[in-house]
Amino acid sequence: MVDVILGLQWGDEGKGKIVDYFAPNYDVIARFQGGANAGHTLYVNGQKVVLHQIPSGIFHEDKINLIGNGVVLDAVTLKKECEKVASMGIDYKKNLYISERAHLILPTHRALDKASELAKGNEKIGSTLKGIGPAYMDKTGRNGLRVGDLLDKGFISQYIKIRLKHQRLLDSYNFQEDISAWEDEFFESIELLRDFKIVNGEYFINDKIQQGKKVLAEGAQGSMLDVDFGTFPFVTSSSTISAGVCTGLGIAPQKIIDVFGVSKAYCTRVGSGPFPTELNDETGELIRKIGSEFGATTGRPRRCGWIDLVALNFACMINGVTKIIMTKTDILDTLPELNVCTSYKINGEEKNYVPFQMTQVKIDPVFKSFEGWQTDITAMSEYDSLPQNMKNYIDYINKFLKVPVKFISNGPGRDQIILA
Ligand code: GDP
Ligand code: IMO
Ligand code: MG
């Protein structure tokens, strides 16, 4: 069987911490999409670690961690991350497997990402500049190089061919930067990749499932950044939703049991694009400060706002969410009043769905307000002991979404989680 943990908002919902917390209940932890644009933060024995490419189960040494075919792999980031993990005493080579079908992010992908963003000017996506879009474009455009190609004698000539193609594109952008240092790093890093357990991921994972092993699929980004269902074009380039688990790992839909959707108790977004409940005021500033809302990958300040139940409802629908995990509830501890968005007002009319066009229409969120709990909840471990105002807030969300909030995270630590 397979369970899934994925983000319901615009990423950074706290997936890394949750995967690390759930990992002891599973045998295999597998990333199914995205690349080094992800930044998943864990606290291991009090030490903060941010993982970009390695699944968040790596600190549980008896667990298998798989980088699935749906991932685009940045060998340079992977190498750095492996060194970090090794410095913390983890023998990553023992339990880390990589699908031969995962596509490689090439140095020219990063350059193309940068060139494309520069060319867009004010309309830029706010990409993490990790080469994600260009790498997925080469995958769907049937040009890319895959991890399995590294083992092929013709790898270098294939690389040169694709590099030439990219150079022509870079020239058309008038991109002048010297990327030879990136290339040196890339070639150094792929040497390490060759030493990994490169497997046929789909047989590997289906064999495990057949043996009765439990798989946890770890999502990156969030549902509102999904290439099909997110706030296009301000999205990432992969299928971040539960359907992506099937194509990103090679497993059948009926193998999926639980889809755990992770949502903050409020909402954030990093990069450009629509964000109906954004707070461009002191409260937004305050949430950013208390919540340390700065990107784990790029360090950029995250935009902050109230929880958006219209978007969450949509995310629950397209993912088939069975249980919600609400994170960063403690960040709201001191706020006297909280708002939840229950519908969007568009051209004077109230709508309860996410519209096709979010960039060119003005969306005014309709809010329901709640009294804050104004209690420090970070040391609490029982649902019963939580303040009544917090229970009211969560009860309302449960009823609205018709999906239960089953876990409440009340701090970044591994043990700061409450079963509802
Ligand atoms: P991810 O990309 O979904 O894994 O999330 P990030 O790691 O980018 O961002 C989440 C941030 O919130 C990290 O710094 C976590 O350590 C932190 N975090 C996660 N859950 C909680 C929580 O319940 N309370 C607090 N205060 N911090 C949390
Ligand atoms: P995790 O897994 C938050 C955002 C970028 C940008 C858009 C496209 O940590 O939740 P890309 O580099 O993918 O081309 O950028 O998506 N973005 C994320 N935002 N969390 C992430 O990952 C993100 N990965 C990409 O900021 O707006
Ligand atoms: Mg993140």
Coordinates of C-alpha atoms and ligand atoms in Angstrom, one line a residue:
M1 CA 0.0 0.0 0.0
V2 CA 0.9 3.6 -0.6
D3 CA 0.1 6.7 1.4
V4 CA 0.8 10.2 0.2
I5 CA 1.9 13.4 2.0
L6 CA 1.6 16.5 -0.2
G7 CA 1.1 20.2 0.1
L8 CA -2.4 21.8 -0.3
Q9 CA -1.3 25.4 -0.7
W10 CA 1.6 27.1 -2.5
G11 CA 4.4 25.0 -1.0
D12 CA 6.3 25.2 2.3
E13 CA 3.4 23.8 4.3
G14 CA 5.8 21.8 6.5
K15 CA 5.9 18.6 4.5
G16 CA 9.5 17.7 5.4
K17 CA 8.7 17.7 9.1
I18 CA 5.6 15.7 8.6
V19 CA 7.3 13.1 6.4
D20 CA 10.1 12.7 9.0
Y21 CA 7.5 12.3 11.7
F22 CA 5.5 9.6 9.7
A23 CA 8.6 7.8 8.4
P24 CA 8.8 5.2 11.2
N25 CA 5.4 3.8 10.1
Y26 CA 6.7 3.1 6.6
D27 CA 9.3 1.0 4.8
V28 CA 9.9 3.2 1.8
I29 CA 9.9 7.0 1.5
A30 CA 9.7 8.1 -2.2
R31 CA 9.9 11.5 -3.8
F32 CA 7.7 11.5 -7.0
Q33 CA 8.2 15.0 -8.6
G34 CA 10.0 18.3 -8.4
G35 CA 13.7 18.8 -8.0
A36 CA 16.0 21.1 -6.0
N37 CA 13.3 23.8 -6.1
A38 CA 12.0 22.0 -3.0
G39 CA 13.3 22.9 0.5
H40 CA 12.1 20.5 3.2
T41 CA 13.1 21.4 6.7
L42 CA 13.6 18.8 9.4
Y43 CA 15.0 19.0 12.9
V44 CA 17.1 16.0 13.7
N45 CA 18.3 15.9 17.3
G46 CA 17.7 19.6 17.5
Q47 CA 19.8 20.3 14.4
K48 CA 18.1 22.0 11.4
V49 CA 18.5 20.3 8.0
V50 CA 17.0 21.4 4.7
L51 CA 16.6 18.7 2.1
H52 CA 16.1 19.6 -1.6
Q53 CA 16.6 16.3 -3.4
I54 CA 16.8 13.5 -0.8
P55 CA 13.5 12.2 0.5
S56 CA 12.8 13.3 4.1
G57 CA 13.0 9.7 5.4
I58 CA 16.8 9.6 5.2
F59 CA 17.4 10.1 8.9
H60 CA 15.6 6.9 9.7
E61 CA 18.4 4.5 8.8
D62 CA 16.4 1.3 8.4
K63 CA 14.1 3.0 5.8
I64 CA 14.5 2.8 2.0
N65 CA 14.5 6.3 0.3
L66 CA 13.8 6.4 -3.4
I67 CA 14.1 9.3 -5.8
G68 CA 11.4 8.4 -8.3
N69 CA 11.2 8.8 -12.1
G70 CA 9.0 11.9 -11.8
V71 CA 11.8 13.9 -10.1
V72 CA 14.2 16.1 -12.0
L73 CA 17.6 15.5 -10.4
D74 CA 20.2 18.2 -9.7
A75 CA 23.4 16.2 -9.2
V76 CA 25.2 19.1 -7.8
T77 CA 22.7 19.7 -5.0
L78 CA 22.4 16.0 -4.4
K79 CA 26.2 15.8 -3.8
K80 CA 26.2 18.7 -1.3
E81 CA 23.2 17.2 0.5
C82 CA 24.8 13.8 0.7
E83 CA 27.9 15.4 2.3
K84 CA 25.7 17.2 4.8
V85 CA 23.8 14.0 5.7
A86 CA 27.0 12.0 5.9
S87 CA 28.4 14.6 8.3
M88 CA 25.5 13.8 10.6
G89 CA 26.5 10.2 10.7
I90 CA 24.1 8.8 8.0
D91 CA 25.3 6.2 5.6
Y92 CA 23.2 7.5 2.7
K93 CA 24.6 5.1 0.2
K94 CA 23.0 2.2 2.0
N95 CA 19.4 3.2 1.7
L96 CA 19.1 5.8 -1.1
Y97 CA 18.0 4.5 -4.5
I98 CA 17.5 6.5 -7.6
S99 CA 15.2 5.7 -10.6
E100 CA 17.1 5.4 -13.9
R101 CA 14.2 7.2 -15.5
A102 CA 14.6 10.4 -13.5
H103 CA 15.7 13.3 -15.7
L104 CA 18.9 15.2 -15.1
I105 CA 19.0 18.9 -14.6
L106 CA 21.9 20.2 -16.7
P107 CA 23.9 23.3 -16.2
T108 CA 22.2 24.8 -19.3
H109 CA 18.8 24.2 -17.8
R110 CA 19.7 26.5 -15.0
A111 CA 21.0 29.0 -17.4
L112 CA 17.8 28.8 -19.5
D113 CA 15.7 29.2 -16.4
K114 CA 17.6 32.4 -15.6
A115 CA 17.5 33.7 -19.1
S116 CA 13.8 33.0 -19.4
E117 CA 13.0 34.8 -16.1
L118 CA 15.1 37.8 -17.1
A119 CA 13.3 38.0 -20.4
K120 CA 9.9 38.0 -18.7
G121 CA 10.8 41.1 -16.7
N122 CA 7.9 42.2 -14.5
E123 CA 6.0 39.1 -15.5
K124 CA 8.6 36.7 -14.2
I125 CA 7.4 33.5 -12.4
G126 CA 9.7 34.0 -9.5
S127 CA 11.3 30.7 -10.2
T128 CA 13.8 29.3 -7.8
L129 CA 16.3 29.3 -10.8
K130 CA 17.1 25.7 -10.3
G131 CA 16.4 24.8 -13.9
I132 CA 13.1 23.0 -13.2
G133 CA 11.0 24.4 -16.1
P134 CA 13.6 23.8 -18.8
A135 CA 14.4 20.3 -17.5
Y136 CA 10.7 19.3 -17.6
M137 CA 10.4 21.0 -21.0
D138 CA 13.2 18.7 -22.3
K139 CA 11.4 15.7 -20.8
T140 CA 8.1 16.4 -22.4
G141 CA 9.9 17.7 -25.5
R142 CA 11.7 14.3 -25.7
N143 CA 15.2 15.7 -25.5
G144 CA 16.3 15.2 -21.9
L145 CA 19.0 13.1 -20.4
R146 CA 18.1 10.6 -17.7
V147 CA 20.0 9.1 -14.8
G148 CA 20.2 5.8 -16.6
D149 CA 22.0 7.5 -19.5
L150 CA 25.0 8.1 -17.2
L151 CA 25.8 4.5 -17.5
D152 CA 25.8 4.6 -21.2
K153 CA 29.1 5.1 -23.1
G154 CA 27.5 7.6 -25.4
F155 CA 26.6 10.0 -22.5
I156 CA 29.1 12.7 -23.3
S157 CA 28.2 12.9 -27.0
Q158 CA 24.5 13.1 -26.0
Y159 CA 25.3 15.8 -23.6
I160 CA 27.3 17.8 -26.2
K161 CA 24.3 17.5 -28.6
I162 CA 21.8 18.8 -26.1
R163 CA 24.2 21.5 -24.9
L164 CA 24.5 22.9 -28.4
K165 CA 20.8 23.0 -28.8
H166 CA 20.6 24.9 -25.5
Q167 CA 23.3 27.2 -26.5
R168 CA 21.3 28.3 -29.5
L169 CA 18.4 29.1 -27.2
L170 CA 20.6 30.9 -24.8
D171 CA 22.0 33.0 -27.7
S172 CA 18.5 33.9 -28.7
Y173 CA 18.0 35.3 -25.2
N174 CA 21.4 37.0 -25.5
F175 CA 22.5 35.2 -22.3
Q176 CA 26.2 36.0 -21.8
E177 CA 27.1 34.4 -18.5
D178 CA 29.9 32.0 -18.4
I179 CA 28.6 28.7 -17.1
S180 CA 31.8 26.7 -17.2
A181 CA 32.0 26.6 -13.4
W182 CA 28.5 25.1 -13.2
E183 CA 29.6 22.5 -15.8
D184 CA 32.7 21.6 -13.8
E185 CA 30.6 21.1 -10.7
F186 CA 28.1 19.1 -12.7
F187 CA 30.7 16.7 -14.1
E188 CA 32.2 16.2 -10.7
S189 CA 28.8 15.5 -9.2
I190 CA 27.6 13.0 -11.7
E191 CA 30.7 10.8 -10.8
L192 CA 29.1 10.4 -7.4
L193 CA 25.7 9.6 -9.0
R194 CA 27.3 6.7 -10.9
D195 CA 28.1 5.1 -7.5
F196 CA 24.5 5.2 -6.4
K197 CA 22.0 2.4 -6.5
I198 CA 20.4 3.3 -9.8
V199 CA 17.4 1.1 -10.2
N200 CA 14.4 0.5 -12.3
G201 CA 12.2 2.4 -9.9
E202 CA 8.8 1.1 -11.1
Y203 CA 9.7 -2.6 -10.6
F204 CA 11.6 -1.8 -7.4
I205 CA 8.6 -0.1 -5.8
N206 CA 6.0 -2.5 -7.1
D207 CA 8.1 -5.5 -5.7
K208 CA 8.2 -3.8 -2.3
I209 CA 4.4 -3.2 -2.4
Q210 CA 3.9 -6.9 -3.4
Q211 CA 6.0 -7.9 -0.4
G212 CA 3.6 -6.1 1.8
K213 CA 5.9 -3.1 2.4
K214 CA 4.4 0.3 3.1
V215 CA 5.3 3.2 0.9
L216 CA 5.1 6.9 1.8
A217 CA 5.1 9.2 -1.3
E218 CA 6.5 12.6 -0.4
G219 CA 5.2 15.6 -2.5
A220 CA 7.1 18.7 -3.2
Q221 CA 5.7 22.2 -3.8
G222 CA 1.9 22.4 -3.4
S223 CA -1.3 21.8 -5.2
M224 CA -1.8 25.5 -6.1
L225 CA 1.6 25.3 -7.9
D226 CA 0.6 22.2 -9.9
V227 CA 1.2 22.7 -13.6
D228 CA -2.4 21.8 -14.5
F229 CA -4.4 23.0 -11.6
G230 CA -2.3 25.7 -10.0
T231 CA -2.4 29.5 -10.6
F232 CA -1.0 29.1 -14.1
P233 CA 1.4 30.4 -15.4
F234 CA 2.7 31.1 -11.9
V235 CA 3.2 27.5 -11.1
T236 CA 6.0 24.9 -11.1
S237 CA 6.4 22.5 -14.0
S238 CA 5.3 19.2 -12.5
S239 CA 2.2 17.3 -11.3
T240 CA 2.3 18.1 -7.6
I241 CA -1.0 16.4 -6.9
S242 CA -1.8 12.8 -5.9
A243 CA -2.2 11.8 -9.5
G244 CA 1.5 12.6 -9.9
V245 CA 2.3 9.8 -7.5
C246 CA 1.2 7.3 -10.1
T247 CA 3.2 8.7 -13.0
G248 CA 6.1 9.8 -10.8
L249 CA 6.7 6.4 -9.3
G250 CA 5.0 4.0 -11.6
I251 CA 2.3 2.7 -9.3
A252 CA -1.3 2.1 -9.9
P253 CA -4.0 4.4 -8.4
Q254 CA -5.7 1.7 -6.5
K255 CA -2.6 1.1 -4.4
I256 CA -3.0 4.6 -2.8
I257 CA -4.9 4.5 0.5
D258 CA -4.5 7.7 2.4
V259 CA -3.7 11.1 1.0
F260 CA -2.5 13.3 3.8
G261 CA -2.9 17.0 2.8
V262 CA -0.6 19.4 4.6
S263 CA -1.8 23.0 5.1
K264 CA -0.6 25.8 7.3
A265 CA -3.1 27.3 9.7
Y266 CA -2.7 30.4 7.6
C267 CA -1.2 30.7 4.1
T268 CA 2.1 31.7 2.4
R269 CA 3.4 31.9 -1.1
V270 CA 6.9 32.7 -2.4
G271 CA 7.4 34.0 -5.9
S272 CA 4.9 35.8 -8.1
G273 CA 1.3 35.1 -8.9
P274 CA -2.2 35.4 -7.5
F275 CA -2.7 35.0 -3.7
P276 CA -6.3 36.2 -2.9
T277 CA -5.9 36.2 0.9
E278 CA -2.5 37.9 1.0
L279 CA -2.0 40.4 3.8
N280 CA 0.0 43.4 2.7
D281 CA -0.2 45.0 6.1
E282 CA 1.2 44.8 9.7
T283 CA -0.6 41.5 10.3
G284 CA 1.1 40.0 7.3
E285 CA 4.5 41.3 8.5
L286 CA 3.8 39.9 12.0
I287 CA 3.0 36.4 10.7
R288 CA 6.2 36.5 8.5
K289 CA 8.2 37.5 11.6
I290 CA 6.7 35.0 14.0
G291 CA 6.6 32.2 11.5
S292 CA 10.1 32.9 10.2
E293 CA 8.6 32.9 6.7
F294 CA 11.6 33.0 4.5
G295 CA 12.2 30.5 1.7
A296 CA 14.2 27.4 2.7
T297 CA 15.7 27.2 -0.8
T298 CA 16.2 30.8 -1.8
G299 CA 15.9 32.8 1.4
R300 CA 13.3 35.1 -0.2
P301 CA 10.6 36.5 2.2
R302 CA 7.4 34.5 1.8
R303 CA 4.1 36.4 1.2
C304 CA 1.7 35.8 4.1
G305 CA -2.1 35.7 4.4
W306 CA -5.1 34.1 5.9
I307 CA -6.1 30.5 5.3
D308 CA -8.0 30.2 2.0
L309 CA -10.8 27.6 2.3
V310 CA -11.9 28.0 -1.3
A311 CA -8.4 27.0 -2.5
L312 CA -8.2 24.3 0.1
N313 CA -11.5 22.8 -0.9
F314 CA -10.3 22.7 -4.5
A315 CA -7.0 21.1 -3.4
C316 CA -8.9 18.5 -1.3
M317 CA -11.1 17.7 -4.4
I318 CA -8.3 17.2 -6.9
N319 CA -6.1 15.2 -4.6
G320 CA -8.8 13.1 -2.9
V321 CA -7.4 14.1 0.5
T322 CA -8.5 11.8 3.2
K323 CA -6.9 13.6 6.2
I324 CA -5.6 17.0 6.8
I325 CA -2.5 17.9 8.7
M326 CA -2.5 21.4 10.0
T327 CA 0.9 22.9 10.6
K328 CA 2.3 26.1 12.2
T329 CA -0.8 26.5 14.4
D330 CA 1.5 27.9 17.1
I331 CA 2.4 30.9 14.9
L332 CA -1.2 32.2 15.4
D333 CA -0.8 31.9 19.2
T334 CA -0.6 35.6 19.9
L335 CA -3.1 37.0 17.4
P336 CA -6.3 38.5 18.8
E337 CA -8.4 37.8 15.7
L338 CA -8.1 35.3 12.9
N339 CA -9.8 35.2 9.5
V340 CA -10.6 32.4 7.2
C341 CA -11.6 33.0 3.6
T342 CA -14.9 31.3 2.8
S343 CA -15.6 32.6 -0.8
Y344 CA -14.2 34.9 -3.4
K345 CA -16.0 38.0 -4.6
I346 CA -15.4 38.4 -8.3
N347 CA -17.1 41.3 -10.2
G348 CA -19.4 41.7 -7.2
E349 CA -20.5 38.1 -7.2
E350 CA -19.7 35.6 -4.5
K351 CA -18.0 32.4 -5.9
N352 CA -17.0 29.3 -4.1
Y353 CA -14.7 27.9 -6.7
V354 CA -11.2 28.6 -8.0
P355 CA -11.7 30.4 -11.3
F356 CA -9.8 29.6 -14.5
Q357 CA -8.4 33.1 -14.7
M358 CA -6.9 34.3 -11.5
T359 CA -4.4 36.8 -12.9
Q360 CA -6.6 39.2 -14.7
V361 CA -9.7 39.3 -12.4
K362 CA -9.8 41.0 -9.1
I363 CA -10.6 38.6 -6.4
D364 CA -11.9 40.0 -3.1
P365 CA -11.8 37.3 -0.4
V366 CA -14.9 37.1 1.9
F367 CA -13.8 36.3 5.4
K368 CA -15.3 34.8 8.5
S369 CA -13.6 36.0 11.6
F370 CA -12.6 34.1 14.7
E371 CA -11.4 35.1 18.1
G372 CA -7.8 34.1 18.6
W373 CA -6.8 31.7 21.3
Q374 CA -3.9 33.8 22.7
T375 CA -2.4 30.9 24.5
D376 CA 1.0 29.3 24.0
I377 CA 0.3 25.9 22.6
T378 CA 3.8 24.8 21.8
A379 CA 4.2 22.5 24.8
M380 CA 0.8 20.9 24.5
S381 CA 0.4 17.3 23.4
E382 CA -3.3 16.4 23.9
Y383 CA -6.1 17.6 21.8
D384 CA -8.3 18.1 24.9
S385 CA -5.9 20.6 26.4
L386 CA -6.0 22.9 23.4
P387 CA -7.8 26.2 23.9
Q388 CA -11.5 26.2 23.0
N389 CA -11.0 29.1 20.5
M390 CA -8.5 27.0 18.6
K391 CA -10.9 24.0 18.6
N392 CA -13.6 26.3 17.2
Y393 CA -11.3 27.4 14.4
I394 CA -10.4 23.8 13.5
D395 CA -14.0 22.6 13.8
Y396 CA -15.1 25.2 11.4
I397 CA -12.4 24.2 8.9
N398 CA -13.3 20.5 9.3
K399 CA -17.0 21.1 8.5
F400 CA -16.2 23.5 5.6
L401 CA -13.9 21.1 3.9
K402 CA -15.7 17.9 4.9
V403 CA -12.2 16.3 5.5
P404 CA -11.0 16.0 9.0
V405 CA -8.0 17.8 10.4
K406 CA -6.4 14.7 12.0
F407 CA -3.0 16.1 13.1
I408 CA -2.1 19.5 14.5
S409 CA 1.5 20.5 14.3
N410 CA 2.4 23.0 17.1
G411 CA 6.1 23.6 16.6
P412 CA 9.0 22.7 14.2
G413 CA 10.2 19.8 16.4
R414 CA 9.7 16.2 15.6
D415 CA 7.6 15.6 18.7
Q416 CA 5.4 18.8 18.4
I417 CA 2.4 17.2 16.9
I418 CA -1.1 16.5 18.3
L419 CA -3.5 13.8 17.2
A420 CA -7.0 15.4 16.9
Ligands
GDP1 P1 8.1 22.1 3.3 O1 8.8 22.7 2.0 O2 6.7 21.9 3.1 O3 8.8 21.0 3.8 O4 8.2 23.3 4.3 P2 9.5 24.2 4.6 O5 10.5 23.4 5.3 O6 9.9 24.9 3.4 O7 8.9 25.3 5.6 C1 8.2 25.0 6.7 C2 8.9 25.7 7.9 O8 8.1 25.7 9.0 C3 10.2 25.0 8.3 O9 11.1 26.0 8.8 C4 9.8 24.1 9.5 O10 10.8 23.8 10.4 C5 8.7 24.9 10.1 N1 7.6 24.2 10.7 C6 7.0 23.1 10.3 N2 5.9 22.8 11.1 C7 5.9 23.7 12.0 C8 5.0 24.0 13.1 O11 4.0 23.4 13.4 N3 5.3 25.1 13.9 C9 6.4 25.9 13.6 N4 6.6 27.0 14.4 N5 7.2 25.7 12.6 C10 6.9 24.6 11.8
IMO2 P1 8.6 23.0 -1.3 O1 8.7 21.6 -1.7 C1 7.4 27.1 -2.3 C2 7.6 28.3 -6.5 C3 8.6 29.3 -6.9 C4 7.9 30.0 -8.0 C5 7.3 28.8 -8.7 C6 8.1 28.2 -9.9 O2 9.7 23.4 -0.4 O3 7.2 23.3 -0.8 P2 10.2 26.7 -10.1 O4 11.6 26.9 -9.5 O5 9.6 25.5 -9.7 O6 10.2 26.9 -11.5 O7 9.4 27.9 -9.5 O8 7.1 27.8 -7.7 N1 8.2 27.1 -5.8 C7 8.0 26.9 -4.5 N2 7.4 27.6 -3.5 N3 7.9 25.8 -2.0 C8 8.4 25.1 -2.9 O9 8.8 23.8 -2.7 C9 8.6 25.6 -4.2 N4 9.1 25.1 -5.4 C10 8.8 26.1 -6.3 O10 8.9 30.2 -5.8 O11 7.0 30.8 -7.6
MG3 MG 9.9 24.3 1.4

